[in-house]
Amino acid sequence: MIDKRLFRLPGIKQLFTMLAGLTVLQAFVILLQATFLSRALVNSWEQKPLNTIYIPTLLFFVSFLIRHTLTLLKHRYLHTKAQQITDDLRSSLLDKIYTTGPKMIGKRGTGNLVTTALDGMDEAENYINLVVEKMINMMIIPLVLLVYIYFQDVKSGITLTILVPLIILFMIILGYAAQDKANRQYAKYTILSNHFLDSLRGLPTLKMLGLSEKYSDNIYKTSEDYRRSTISTLRVAILSTFALDWITTLSIAILAVFLGLGLINGTITLYPALLALILAPEYFLPLRDFSNDYHATLDGKNAMNNLLDILSIEENESNDLLPDISWEINSTVKVQNLNFNYSDSHADADIKNASFELHGFDKVGIIGASGSGKTTLINLLGGFLTADEPQDIQVNDHDIPNFAQKNWQKMFSYIPQNPYLFSGTIKDNICFYKPEATDEEVQTAIKAANLDEFIDSLNDGLETKVGEGGRGISGGQAQRIMIARAMLDQDRKIILLDEPTAHLDIETEYRLKETFNKAFVDHLVVFATHRLHWINEMDYILVVKDGEIIEQGTPKELTKNKGYFVELVESMRGDKL
Ligand SMILES: Nc1ncnc2c1ncn2[C@@H]1O[C@H](COP(=O)(O)OP(=O)(O)OP(=O)(O)O)[C@@H](O)[C@H]1O
Ligand SMILES: [Mg+2]
């Protein structure tokens, strides 16, 4: 019913202990409240002196006040704690997204991660708020009341004990039905959020193809699907709440009938009978509360589970296995039989037994046909993807299981196929790896990236806003911002590039080539490309086919071998590049 991982969250044990303490106190106050009320009623029925009536009445009100003050205290404490716990969860989630990177985003979908980090957090907080308190109430209050009722009247105790398993059984059956519906609803919600984000991203393309109107039907259908499953979940939830209320009311009525018969037959006196009757609704109340809110928070439960699932990904993997080194001319990376498989891949291996070495400030090209595994290899080198098994990798003779190591990632700049500009100024984007850079350093980097002319033409210069809601930037300009970013941090001696020019026209690419070549000096460069003219700039080439490095060597050696490389070059010549 409740995910065990919830109990492992930091701070939750303290929360449980504190709430449990307050709840035990509250259970005793409920007992006092019922005793004083019964005492006052019985004494007035028996026409006892006035002070034996109003003193218990007064005490009843005092207990009533204490009881509700305790509830208030519990709520206050719970709210503060729940907020603290979800704040912690939110930062762990963001950390997790950063450390697991594209692997997780690919698996879970960006839309899903966005909703988990935003709405999902509120739902999870709501879940802690509602469920934790009700669960503790349900575990403690009925038990304390029952023990007391047994002491007062064994028969009432037995009746109440028998009724509870029936109610719990009923709750479980309805709970499963509702859970099933809620799971389906949550799955639809995930589809909806991913679908929405994808559609939003694809909107320019859809408009261009004149399909945006047609696509709106598609969006309508997905959201209609979600609406329908929400309504059906609500139907089960409301029905089960109603049924549960009905059953508990009936149970109290059954007890009242037994007590009434007992009173008529003289087998029970008025005081214990009244006490049992007053305590009976209190006895069922936590159960009802729990199951009512249980249905109401199924969404929160799913959000929490999703969150805990994400947080439990690769918990044991350490990213701290490489000492803090710097990349020098004599540095090396040795990779032996690297294997990698995407989790949903149909191929037996997406990267098969890749063995290669990277030395000093070499320029290493990765070439291969589309889908051969160039991006996968670059992503493995960047540590954005990691194999499940530890691999045979050495950086300067230090063994590491994968490249997702803090001190490795600190050493390289990465220029992706589609440069992504973060929302902010051009300067923010350039200083991404090195926020503390001086103006002078930024200017040097801009010049080196041939970006100065473009920036001078802007009214706000470096302070021009780009990215979401900012100025549009062309692919070539964005590419140059990426290069300036790589040039700025001269401490990063490795540059990983994944077809950075694939979407540029030939003229822009040639103009950029000079910039790139300048940036490449005194750097280790790993450059995935299918544009042949880059081959002349490379010292060493890895030729990839179907996830295997089938040939490697200097361009001269490869040409001499007349193997797959030559075949590939010939077939690519059709590209005119
Ligand atoms: N996220 C993913 N999940 C499952 N399979 C994937 C994923 N990304 C890529 N693949 C598969 O892995 C193989 C290698 O893909 P990769 O993107 O590395 O090729 P590439 O050489 O970079 O191709 P291109 O030149 O088109 O960019 C392909 O068969 C592809 O379908
Ligand atoms: Mg690729």
Coordinates of N, CA, C and O in Angstrom, one line a residue, residues 122-262:
D122 N 4.9 18.8 -6.2 CA 3.7 19.3 -5.4 C 2.9 18.1 -5.0 O 2.4 18.0 -3.9
E123 N 2.7 17.2 -6.0 CA 1.9 16.0 -5.7 C 2.5 15.1 -4.6 O 1.9 14.6 -3.7
A124 N 3.8 15.0 -4.7 CA 4.6 14.2 -3.7 C 4.4 14.8 -2.3 O 4.3 14.1 -1.3
E125 N 4.5 16.1 -2.3 CA 4.4 16.8 -1.0 C 3.0 16.6 -0.4 O 2.8 16.3 0.8
N126 N 2.0 16.7 -1.3 CA 0.7 16.5 -0.9 C 0.5 15.1 -0.3 O -0.2 14.9 0.7
Y127 N 1.1 14.2 -1.0 CA 1.1 12.8 -0.6 C 1.6 12.6 0.8 O 1.0 12.0 1.6
I128 N 2.8 13.2 1.0 CA 3.4 13.0 2.4 C 2.4 13.7 3.4 O 2.1 13.1 4.4
N129 N 2.0 14.9 3.1 CA 1.1 15.6 4.0 C -0.2 14.8 4.4 O -0.5 14.7 5.5
L130 N -0.8 14.2 3.4 CA -2.0 13.5 3.6 C -1.8 12.1 4.2 O -2.5 11.7 5.2
V131 N -0.9 11.4 3.5 CA -0.9 10.0 3.9 C -0.1 9.7 5.2 O -0.6 8.8 6.0
V132 N 1.0 10.4 5.4 CA 1.8 10.0 6.6 C 0.9 10.2 7.9 O 0.9 9.3 8.7
E133 N 0.3 11.3 8.0 CA -0.5 11.5 9.2 C -1.6 10.5 9.4 O -1.8 9.9 10.5
K134 N -2.4 10.3 8.3 CA -3.5 9.4 8.3 C -3.0 8.0 8.7 O -3.7 7.2 9.4
M135 N -1.9 7.6 8.1 CA -1.4 6.3 8.3 C -1.0 6.1 9.8 O -1.4 5.1 10.4
I136 N -0.4 7.1 10.4 CA 0.0 7.0 11.8 C -1.3 6.9 12.7 O -1.4 6.1 13.6
N137 N -2.2 7.8 12.3 CA -3.5 7.8 13.1 C -4.1 6.4 13.0 O -4.6 5.9 14.0
M138 N -4.1 5.8 11.8 CA -4.8 4.6 11.7 C -4.1 3.4 12.5 O -4.7 2.5 12.9
M139 N -2.8 3.6 12.6 CA -2.1 2.5 13.3 C -2.2 2.7 14.8 O -2.1 1.7 15.5
I140 N -2.3 3.9 15.3 CA -2.2 4.1 16.7 C -3.6 4.3 17.4 O -3.9 3.5 18.3
I141 N -4.4 5.2 16.9 CA -5.6 5.6 17.6 C -6.6 4.4 17.8 O -7.0 4.1 18.9
P142 N -7.0 3.6 16.7 CA -7.9 2.5 17.0 C -7.4 1.5 18.0 O -8.2 1.0 18.8
L143 N -6.1 1.3 18.0 CA -5.5 0.3 18.9 C -5.7 0.7 20.3 O -6.1 -0.1 21.2
V144 N -5.3 2.0 20.6 CA -5.4 2.5 22.0 C -6.9 2.4 22.4 O -7.2 2.0 23.5
L145 N -7.8 2.9 21.5 CA -9.2 2.9 21.9 C -9.7 1.5 22.2 O -10.5 1.3 23.1
L146 N -9.3 0.6 21.3 CA -9.8 -0.8 21.4 C -9.4 -1.4 22.8 O -10.2 -2.1 23.4
V147 N -8.2 -1.3 23.1 CA -7.7 -1.8 24.4 C -8.5 -1.3 25.5 O -9.0 -2.0 26.4
Y148 N -8.8 0.0 25.5 CA -9.6 0.7 26.5 C -11.0 0.1 26.6 O -11.6 -0.2 27.6
I149 N -11.6 -0.1 25.4 CA -13.0 -0.6 25.3 C -13.1 -2.0 25.8 O -14.0 -2.4 26.6
Y150 N -12.0 -2.8 25.6 CA -12.0 -4.2 26.1 C -12.0 -4.1 27.6 O -12.7 -4.9 28.3
F151 N -11.3 -3.2 28.2 CA -11.3 -3.0 29.7 C -12.7 -2.7 30.2 O -13.1 -3.1 31.2
Q152 N -13.4 -1.9 29.4 CA -14.7 -1.4 29.8 C -15.8 -2.4 29.6 O -16.7 -2.7 30.4
D153 N -15.8 -3.0 28.4 CA -16.8 -3.9 28.0 C -16.3 -4.9 26.9 O -16.1 -4.5 25.8
V154 N -16.1 -6.1 27.4 CA -15.4 -7.1 26.5 C -16.2 -7.4 25.2 O -15.7 -7.4 24.1
K155 N -17.6 -7.4 25.3 CA -18.4 -7.7 24.2 C -18.3 -6.7 23.1 O -18.2 -7.0 21.9
S156 N -18.3 -5.4 23.5 CA -18.2 -4.3 22.5 C -16.8 -4.4 21.9 O -16.7 -4.2 20.7
G157 N -15.8 -4.7 22.7 CA -14.5 -4.9 22.2 C -14.4 -5.9 21.1 O -13.9 -5.7 20.0
I158 N -15.1 -7.1 21.4 CA -15.1 -8.2 20.4 C -15.8 -7.7 19.1 O -15.3 -8.0 18.0
T159 N -17.0 -7.1 19.3 CA -17.7 -6.7 18.1 C -16.8 -5.8 17.2 O -16.7 -5.9 16.0
L160 N -16.2 -4.8 17.8 CA -15.4 -3.8 17.1 C -14.2 -4.6 16.4 O -13.8 -4.2 15.3
T161 N -13.6 -5.5 17.1 CA -12.4 -6.2 16.6 C -12.9 -7.0 15.3 O -12.1 -7.1 14.4
I162 N -14.1 -7.6 15.4 CA -14.5 -8.5 14.2 C -14.8 -7.6 13.0 O -14.5 -8.0 11.9
L163 N -15.3 -6.4 13.3 CA -15.7 -5.5 12.1 C -14.5 -5.0 11.3 O -14.6 -4.8 10.1
V164 N -13.4 -4.8 12.0 CA -12.2 -4.1 11.4 C -11.7 -4.9 10.2 O -11.5 -4.4 9.1
P165 N -11.4 -6.2 10.4 CA -10.8 -7.0 9.2 C -11.8 -6.9 8.0 O -11.3 -6.8 6.9
L166 N -13.1 -6.9 8.3 CA -14.0 -6.8 7.1 C -13.8 -5.5 6.4 O -13.8 -5.5 5.2
I167 N -13.7 -4.4 7.2 CA -13.5 -3.1 6.5 C -12.2 -3.1 5.8 O -12.1 -2.6 4.6
I168 N -11.2 -3.6 6.4 CA -9.8 -3.6 5.7 C -9.9 -4.4 4.4 O -9.4 -4.0 3.4
L169 N -10.5 -5.6 4.5 CA -10.6 -6.4 3.3 C -11.3 -5.6 2.2 O -10.9 -5.5 1.0
F170 N -12.4 -4.9 2.6 CA -13.1 -4.1 1.6 C -12.2 -3.0 1.0 O -12.2 -2.7 -0.1
M171 N -11.5 -2.4 2.0 CA -10.6 -1.3 1.5 C -9.6 -1.8 0.5 O -9.2 -1.1 -0.4
I172 N -9.0 -3.0 0.8 CA -8.0 -3.5 -0.1 C -8.5 -3.8 -1.5 O -7.9 -3.4 -2.5
I173 N -9.8 -4.4 -1.5 CA -10.4 -4.7 -2.8 C -10.6 -3.4 -3.6 O -10.1 -3.3 -4.8
L174 N -11.2 -2.4 -2.9 CA -11.4 -1.1 -3.6 C -10.1 -0.4 -4.0 O -10.0 0.2 -5.0
G175 N -9.2 -0.6 -3.0 CA -7.9 0.1 -3.2 C -7.2 -0.4 -4.5 O -6.7 0.3 -5.3
Y176 N -7.3 -1.8 -4.7 CA -6.6 -2.3 -5.9 C -7.3 -1.8 -7.1 O -6.6 -1.5 -8.1
A177 N -8.6 -1.8 -7.1 CA -9.3 -1.3 -8.3 C -8.9 0.2 -8.6 O -8.6 0.5 -9.7
A178 N -8.9 1.0 -7.5 CA -8.5 2.4 -7.7 C -7.1 2.5 -8.2 O -6.8 3.3 -9.1
Q179 N -6.2 1.7 -7.6 CA -4.8 1.8 -7.9 C -4.6 1.5 -9.4 O -3.8 2.2 -10.1
D180 N -5.3 0.4 -9.8 CA -5.2 0.0 -11.2 C -5.6 1.2 -12.2 O -4.9 1.5 -13.1
K181 N -6.7 1.8 -11.8 CA -7.2 2.9 -12.6 C -6.2 4.1 -12.6 O -5.9 4.7 -13.6
A182 N -5.7 4.3 -11.4 CA -4.8 5.5 -11.2 C -3.5 5.2 -12.0 O -2.9 6.1 -12.5
N183 N -3.0 4.0 -12.0 CA -1.8 3.7 -12.7 C -2.0 4.0 -14.2 O -1.1 4.5 -14.8
R184 N -3.1 3.5 -14.7 CA -3.4 3.7 -16.1 C -3.5 5.2 -16.4 O -3.0 5.7 -17.4
Q185 N -4.1 5.9 -15.4 CA -4.3 7.4 -15.6 C -2.9 8.0 -15.6 O -2.6 8.9 -16.4
Y186 N -2.0 7.6 -14.7 CA -0.7 8.2 -14.7 C 0.1 7.9 -15.9 O 0.8 8.8 -16.4
A187 N 0.0 6.7 -16.5 CA 0.7 6.4 -17.7 C 0.2 7.3 -18.8 O 1.0 7.8 -19.6
K188 N -1.1 7.6 -18.8 CA -1.7 8.5 -19.9 C -1.1 9.9 -19.7 O -0.9 10.6 -20.6
Y189 N -1.0 10.2 -18.4 CA -0.5 11.6 -18.1 C 0.9 11.8 -18.6 O 1.2 12.8 -19.2
T190 N 1.7 10.7 -18.4 CA 3.1 10.8 -18.9 C 3.1 10.9 -20.4 O 3.9 11.7 -21.0
I191 N 2.2 10.1 -21.1 CA 2.2 10.2 -22.5 C 1.8 11.6 -22.9 O 2.4 12.2 -23.8
L192 N 0.8 12.1 -22.2 CA 0.3 13.4 -22.6 C 1.4 14.5 -22.5 O 1.6 15.3 -23.4
S193 N 2.2 14.4 -21.4 CA 3.2 15.5 -21.2 C 4.3 15.4 -22.2 O 4.7 16.4 -22.7
N194 N 4.7 14.1 -22.5 CA 5.8 14.0 -23.5 C 5.2 14.4 -24.9 O 5.9 15.0 -25.6
H195 N 4.0 14.0 -25.1 CA 3.4 14.3 -26.4 C 3.3 15.8 -26.6 O 3.6 16.3 -27.7
F196 N 2.9 16.5 -25.6 CA 2.7 17.9 -25.6 C 4.0 18.6 -25.9 O 4.1 19.5 -26.8
L197 N 5.0 18.2 -25.2 CA 6.3 18.8 -25.4 C 6.9 18.6 -26.8 O 7.4 19.5 -27.5
D198 N 6.7 17.3 -27.3 CA 7.2 17.0 -28.6 C 6.4 17.8 -29.7 O 7.0 18.3 -30.6
S199 N 5.1 17.9 -29.5 CA 4.3 18.7 -30.4 C 4.8 20.1 -30.5 O 4.9 20.7 -31.5
L200 N 5.0 20.7 -29.3 CA 5.4 22.1 -29.2 C 6.7 22.3 -29.9 O 6.9 23.2 -30.7
R201 N 7.7 21.3 -29.7 CA 9.0 21.4 -30.4 C 8.8 21.3 -31.9 O 9.5 21.9 -32.6
G202 N 7.9 20.4 -32.3 CA 7.7 20.1 -33.7 C 6.8 21.1 -34.4 O 6.6 21.0 -35.6
L203 N 6.3 22.1 -33.7 CA 5.3 23.0 -34.2 C 5.8 23.7 -35.5 O 5.1 23.8 -36.5
P204 N 7.0 24.3 -35.5 CA 7.5 24.9 -36.7 C 7.5 24.0 -37.9 O 7.0 24.3 -39.0
T205 N 7.9 22.7 -37.7 CA 7.9 21.7 -38.8 C 6.5 21.5 -39.2 O 6.2 21.4 -40.4
L206 N 5.6 21.3 -38.3 CA 4.2 21.0 -38.6 C 3.6 22.1 -39.4 O 2.9 21.9 -40.4
K207 N 3.9 23.4 -39.0 CA 3.4 24.5 -39.7 C 3.9 24.5 -41.1 O 3.2 24.8 -42.1
M208 N 5.2 24.3 -41.2 CA 5.8 24.3 -42.5 C 5.2 23.3 -43.5 O 5.0 23.6 -44.6
L209 N 4.8 22.2 -42.9 CA 4.2 21.1 -43.8 C 2.7 21.3 -43.9 O 2.1 20.5 -44.6
G210 N 2.2 22.4 -43.3 CA 0.8 22.6 -43.3 C 0.0 21.6 -42.6 O -1.2 21.3 -42.9
L211 N 0.6 21.0 -41.6 CA -0.1 19.9 -40.9 C -0.6 20.2 -39.5 O -1.1 19.4 -38.7
S212 N -0.3 21.5 -39.1 CA -0.6 21.9 -37.7 C -2.0 21.7 -37.3 O -2.3 21.2 -36.2
E213 N -3.0 22.0 -38.2 CA -4.4 21.8 -37.9 C -4.7 20.4 -37.7 O -5.4 20.0 -36.8
K214 N -4.2 19.6 -38.6 CA -4.5 18.2 -38.6 C -4.0 17.6 -37.3 O -4.6 16.7 -36.7
Y215 N -2.8 18.1 -36.9 CA -2.2 17.5 -35.7 C -3.0 17.9 -34.4 O -2.9 17.2 -33.4
S216 N -3.8 19.0 -34.5 CA -4.5 19.3 -33.3 C -5.5 18.2 -33.0 O -5.8 18.0 -31.8
D217 N -6.0 17.5 -34.0 CA -6.9 16.4 -33.7 C -6.2 15.3 -32.8 O -6.7 14.8 -31.9
N218 N -4.9 15.1 -33.2 CA -4.1 14.2 -32.5 C -3.9 14.6 -31.0 O -4.1 13.8 -30.1
I219 N -3.7 15.9 -30.8 CA -3.5 16.4 -29.4 C -4.8 16.2 -28.7 O -4.9 15.8 -27.5
Y220 N -5.9 16.6 -29.4 CA -7.3 16.5 -28.8 C -7.5 15.0 -28.3 O -8.0 14.8 -27.2
K221 N -7.1 14.1 -29.2 CA -7.4 12.7 -28.8 C -6.6 12.3 -27.6 O -7.2 11.6 -26.7
T222 N -5.3 12.7 -27.5 CA -4.5 12.3 -26.4 C -5.1 12.9 -25.1 O -5.2 12.2 -24.1
S223 N -5.5 14.2 -25.1 CA -6.0 14.8 -23.9 C -7.4 14.2 -23.6 O -7.7 14.1 -22.4
E224 N -8.1 13.9 -24.6 CA -9.5 13.3 -24.3 C -9.3 12.0 -23.6 O -10.0 11.6 -22.7
D225 N -8.3 11.2 -24.1 CA -8.0 9.9 -23.5 C -7.7 10.1 -22.0 O -8.1 9.3 -21.1
Y226 N -6.9 11.1 -21.7 CA -6.5 11.4 -20.3 C -7.7 11.8 -19.5 O -7.9 11.4 -18.4
R227 N -8.6 12.7 -20.1 CA -9.8 13.1 -19.4 C -10.6 11.9 -19.0 O -11.1 11.8 -17.9
R228 N -10.8 11.0 -20.0 CA -11.7 9.9 -19.7 C -11.1 9.0 -18.6 O -11.8 8.6 -17.7
S229 N -9.8 8.8 -18.6 CA -9.3 7.9 -17.6 C -9.3 8.6 -16.2 O -9.4 8.0 -15.2
T230 N -9.2 10.0 -16.2 CA -9.3 10.7 -14.9 C -10.7 10.5 -14.4 O -10.9 10.2 -13.2
I231 N -11.7 10.7 -15.2 CA -13.1 10.5 -14.7 C -13.3 9.1 -14.2 O -13.9 8.9 -13.2
S232 N -12.8 8.1 -14.9 CA -13.1 6.8 -14.5 C -12.4 6.5 -13.2 O -12.9 5.8 -12.3
T233 N -11.2 7.1 -12.9 CA -10.5 6.9 -11.6 C -11.3 7.6 -10.5 O -11.5 7.0 -9.5
L234 N -11.8 8.8 -10.8 CA -12.6 9.5 -9.9 C -13.9 8.7 -9.5 O -14.3 8.7 -8.3
R235 N -14.4 8.1 -10.5 CA -15.7 7.3 -10.2 C -15.4 6.2 -9.2 O -16.2 6.1 -8.2
V236 N -14.3 5.5 -9.4 CA -14.0 4.4 -8.5 C -13.7 5.0 -7.1 O -14.2 4.5 -6.0
A237 N -13.0 6.1 -7.1 CA -12.6 6.7 -5.8 C -13.9 7.2 -5.0 O -14.0 6.9 -3.8
I238 N -14.8 7.9 -5.7 CA -15.9 8.4 -5.0 C -16.8 7.3 -4.6 O -17.3 7.2 -3.4
L239 N -17.0 6.3 -5.4 CA -17.8 5.1 -5.1 C -17.3 4.4 -3.9 O -18.0 4.1 -3.0
S240 N -16.0 4.2 -3.8 CA -15.4 3.5 -2.7 C -15.5 4.3 -1.4 O -15.7 3.7 -0.3
T241 N -15.4 5.6 -1.5 CA -15.5 6.4 -0.3 C -16.9 6.3 0.2 O -17.1 6.1 1.4
F242 N -17.9 6.4 -0.7 CA -19.3 6.3 -0.3 C -19.5 4.9 0.4 O -20.1 4.8 1.5
A243 N -19.0 3.9 -0.2 CA -19.3 2.5 0.3 C -18.6 2.3 1.7 O -19.2 1.8 2.6
L244 N -17.5 2.9 1.8 CA -16.8 2.8 3.1 C -17.5 3.5 4.2 O -17.7 3.0 5.3
D245 N -18.0 4.7 3.9 CA -18.8 5.5 4.9 C -20.0 4.7 5.3 O -20.3 4.6 6.5
W246 N -20.6 4.1 4.3 CA -21.8 3.3 4.6 C -21.5 2.1 5.5 O -22.2 1.9 6.4
I247 N -20.4 1.4 5.2 CA -20.1 0.3 6.0 C -19.8 0.6 7.4 O -20.2 0.0 8.4
T248 N -19.0 1.7 7.6 CA -18.6 2.1 9.0 C -19.9 2.5 9.8 O -20.1 2.2 10.9
T249 N -20.8 3.3 9.1 CA -22.0 3.7 9.8 C -22.8 2.5 10.2 O -23.3 2.4 11.3
L250 N -22.9 1.5 9.3 CA -23.6 0.3 9.6 C -23.0 -0.4 10.8 O -23.7 -0.9 11.7
S251 N -21.6 -0.4 10.8 CA -21.0 -1.1 11.9 C -21.3 -0.4 13.2 O -21.6 -1.1 14.2
I252 N -21.4 0.9 13.2 CA -21.7 1.6 14.5 C -23.1 1.3 14.9 O -23.4 1.0 16.1
A253 N -24.0 1.2 13.9 CA -25.4 0.9 14.1 C -25.5 -0.5 14.7 O -26.3 -0.7 15.7
I254 N -24.7 -1.5 14.2 CA -24.8 -2.8 14.7 C -24.4 -2.8 16.2 O -25.0 -3.4 17.1
L255 N -23.3 -2.1 16.5 CA -22.8 -2.0 17.9 C -23.9 -1.4 18.8 O -24.2 -1.9 19.9
A256 N -24.6 -0.3 18.3 CA -25.6 0.3 19.0 C -26.7 -0.6 19.4 O -27.2 -0.7 20.5
V257 N -27.1 -1.5 18.4 CA -28.2 -2.4 18.6 C -27.8 -3.4 19.7 O -28.5 -3.7 20.6
F258 N -26.6 -3.9 19.6 CA -26.1 -4.9 20.6 C -26.1 -4.2 22.0 O -26.5 -4.8 23.0
L259 N -25.6 -3.0 22.1 CA -25.5 -2.3 23.3 C -26.9 -2.1 23.9 O -27.2 -2.2 25.1
G260 N -27.9 -1.7 23.0 CA -29.3 -1.4 23.4 C -29.9 -2.7 24.0 O -30.5 -2.7 25.1
L261 N -29.6 -3.8 23.3 CA -30.2 -5.1 23.8 C -29.6 -5.4 25.1 O -30.3 -5.9 26.0
G262 N -28.3 -5.2 25.3 CA -27.6 -5.4 26.5 C -28.2 -4.6 27.7 O -28.4 -5.1 28.8

